[in-house]
Tab-separated table of C-alpha atoms in Angstrom:
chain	number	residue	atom	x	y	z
A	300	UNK	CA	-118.795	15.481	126.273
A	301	UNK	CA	-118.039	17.288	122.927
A	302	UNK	CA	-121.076	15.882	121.061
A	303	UNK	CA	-122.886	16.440	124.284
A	304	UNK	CA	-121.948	20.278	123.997
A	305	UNK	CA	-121.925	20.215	120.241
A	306	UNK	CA	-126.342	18.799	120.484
A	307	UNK	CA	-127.176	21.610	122.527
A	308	UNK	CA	-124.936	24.426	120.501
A	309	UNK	CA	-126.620	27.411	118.656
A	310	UNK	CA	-126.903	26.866	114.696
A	311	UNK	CA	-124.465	29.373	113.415
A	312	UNK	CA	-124.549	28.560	109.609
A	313	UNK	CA	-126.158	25.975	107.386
A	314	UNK	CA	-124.020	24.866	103.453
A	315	UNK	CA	-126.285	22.181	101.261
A	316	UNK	CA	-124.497	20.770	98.473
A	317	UNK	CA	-127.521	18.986	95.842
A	318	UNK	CA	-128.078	18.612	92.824
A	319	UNK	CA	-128.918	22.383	91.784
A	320	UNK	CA	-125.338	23.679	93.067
A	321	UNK	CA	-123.537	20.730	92.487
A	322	UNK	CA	-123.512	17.179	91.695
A	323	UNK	CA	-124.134	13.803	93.355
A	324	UNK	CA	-125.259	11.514	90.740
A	325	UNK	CA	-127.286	9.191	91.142
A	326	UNK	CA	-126.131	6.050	92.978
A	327	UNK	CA	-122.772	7.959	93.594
A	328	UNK	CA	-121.900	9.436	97.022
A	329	UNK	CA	-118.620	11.327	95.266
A	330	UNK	CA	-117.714	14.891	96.243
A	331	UNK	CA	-117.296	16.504	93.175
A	332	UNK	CA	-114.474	19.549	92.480
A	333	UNK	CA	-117.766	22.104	92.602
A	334	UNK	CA	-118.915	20.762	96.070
A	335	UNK	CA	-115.391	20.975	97.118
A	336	UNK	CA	-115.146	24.492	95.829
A	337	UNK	CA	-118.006	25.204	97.694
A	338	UNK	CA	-117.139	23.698	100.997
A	339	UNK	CA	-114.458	25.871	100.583
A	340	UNK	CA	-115.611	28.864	100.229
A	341	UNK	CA	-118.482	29.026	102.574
A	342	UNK	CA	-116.673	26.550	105.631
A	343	UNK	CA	-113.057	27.970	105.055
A	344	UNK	CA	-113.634	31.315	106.705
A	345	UNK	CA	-115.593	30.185	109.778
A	346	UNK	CA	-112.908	27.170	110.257
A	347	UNK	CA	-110.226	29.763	110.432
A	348	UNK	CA	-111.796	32.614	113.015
A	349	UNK	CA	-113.677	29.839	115.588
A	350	UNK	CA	-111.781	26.540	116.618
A	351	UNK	CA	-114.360	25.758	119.068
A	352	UNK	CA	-117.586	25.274	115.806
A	353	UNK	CA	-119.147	21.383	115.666
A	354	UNK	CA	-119.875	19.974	112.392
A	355	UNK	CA	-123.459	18.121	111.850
A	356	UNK	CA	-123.564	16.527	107.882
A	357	UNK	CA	-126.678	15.119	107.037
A	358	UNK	CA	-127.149	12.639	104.125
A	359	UNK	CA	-130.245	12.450	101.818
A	360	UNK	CA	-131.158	11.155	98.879
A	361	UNK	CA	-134.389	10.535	96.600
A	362	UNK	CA	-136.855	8.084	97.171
A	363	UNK	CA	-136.074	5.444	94.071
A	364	UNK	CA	-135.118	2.657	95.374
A	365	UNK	CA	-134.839	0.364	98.407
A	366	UNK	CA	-135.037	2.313	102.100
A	367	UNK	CA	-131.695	0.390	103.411
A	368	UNK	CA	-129.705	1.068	100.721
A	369	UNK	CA	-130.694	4.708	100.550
A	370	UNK	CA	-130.040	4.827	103.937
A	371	UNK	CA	-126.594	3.783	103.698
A	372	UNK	CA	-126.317	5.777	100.211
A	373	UNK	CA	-127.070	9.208	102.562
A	374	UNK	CA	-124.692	7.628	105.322
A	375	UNK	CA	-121.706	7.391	101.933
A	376	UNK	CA	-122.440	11.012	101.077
A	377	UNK	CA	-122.284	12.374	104.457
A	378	UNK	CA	-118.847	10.396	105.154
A	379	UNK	CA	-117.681	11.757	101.446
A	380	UNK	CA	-118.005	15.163	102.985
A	381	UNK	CA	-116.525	14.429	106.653
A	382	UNK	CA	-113.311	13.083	104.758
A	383	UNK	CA	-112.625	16.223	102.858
A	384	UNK	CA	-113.481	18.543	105.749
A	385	UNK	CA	-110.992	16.359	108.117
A	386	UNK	CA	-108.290	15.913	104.908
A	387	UNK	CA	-108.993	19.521	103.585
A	388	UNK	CA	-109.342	21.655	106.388
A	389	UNK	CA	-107.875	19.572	109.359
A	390	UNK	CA	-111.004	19.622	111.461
A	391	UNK	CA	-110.614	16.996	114.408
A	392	UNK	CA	-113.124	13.700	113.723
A	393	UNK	CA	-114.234	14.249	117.127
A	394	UNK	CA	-115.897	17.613	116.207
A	395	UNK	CA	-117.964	15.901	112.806
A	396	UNK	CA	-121.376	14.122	113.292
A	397	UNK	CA	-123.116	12.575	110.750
A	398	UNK	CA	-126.424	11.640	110.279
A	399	UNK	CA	-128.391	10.051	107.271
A	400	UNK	CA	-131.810	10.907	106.696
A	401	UNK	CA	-131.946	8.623	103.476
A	402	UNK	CA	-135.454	9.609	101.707
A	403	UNK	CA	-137.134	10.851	104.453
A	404	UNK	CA	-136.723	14.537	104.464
A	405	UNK	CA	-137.142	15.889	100.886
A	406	UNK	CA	-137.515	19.333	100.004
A	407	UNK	CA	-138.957	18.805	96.834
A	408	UNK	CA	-141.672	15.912	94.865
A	409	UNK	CA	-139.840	12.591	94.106
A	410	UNK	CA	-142.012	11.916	91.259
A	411	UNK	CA	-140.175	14.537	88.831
A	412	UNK	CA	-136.730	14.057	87.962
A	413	UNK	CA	-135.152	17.463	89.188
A	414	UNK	CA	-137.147	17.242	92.230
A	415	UNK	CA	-135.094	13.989	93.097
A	416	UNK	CA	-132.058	15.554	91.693
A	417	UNK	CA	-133.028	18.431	94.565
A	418	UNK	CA	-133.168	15.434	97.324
A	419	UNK	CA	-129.880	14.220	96.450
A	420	UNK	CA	-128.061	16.199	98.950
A	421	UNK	CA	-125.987	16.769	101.963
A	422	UNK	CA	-126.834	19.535	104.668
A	423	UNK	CA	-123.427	20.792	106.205
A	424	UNK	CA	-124.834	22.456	109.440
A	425	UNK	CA	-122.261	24.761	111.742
A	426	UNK	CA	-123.097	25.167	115.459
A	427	UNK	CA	-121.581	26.597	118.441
């Protein structure tokens, strides 16, 4: 019933956490101190003022590399994230969906370095 709700809520805020903010090497699905700083910042205040908010983390990555395991790299990344908002902030598993998108959704050319750098990333999306 709560994911139910949670699909059909109104996008209230959107955080991503790559490569030009902060870091997920390569291979590595690690939340570093800056993406934790950042989390922080931008989720803390809307965590506080609205219990009811759902919690959609999407994985991604670059397209090096075999489609399964960058599929379960984006799936690592987006489970890094879920732990420290459910450790760090207290938010109830029940209310955190994850999703990996692997290489399938970049936002910028995989055949330069900081464009795959830029597709390393997790999408921390707020809804209603």
């Amino acid at each position: 019933q709560a994911a139910e709700r949670a699909a059909k809520g109104k996008l209230l805020y959107t955080v991503t956490l790559s490569n030009d903010k902060v870091t997920f090497p390569l291979n590595r699905a690690t939340i570093s101190d800056e993406a934790k700083a950042m989390v922080d910042e931008a989720l803390g205040p809307i965590v506080t003022e609205n219990k009811g908010v759902f919690f959609e983390i999407e994985g991604h990555t670059d397209a090096t590399g075999d489609a399964t395991y960058n599929h379960k790299l984006g799936e690592e990344r987006a489970m890094a994230v879920r732990a420290y908002l459910h450790d760090k902030h207290n938010i109830a598993l029940s209310r955190i969906e994850i999703i990996s998108y692997g290489p399938t959704k970049p936002v910028a050319d995989n055949k330069t370095r900081d464009g795959r750098a830029q597709n390393r990333r997790v999408v921390i999306k707020v809804v209603e």
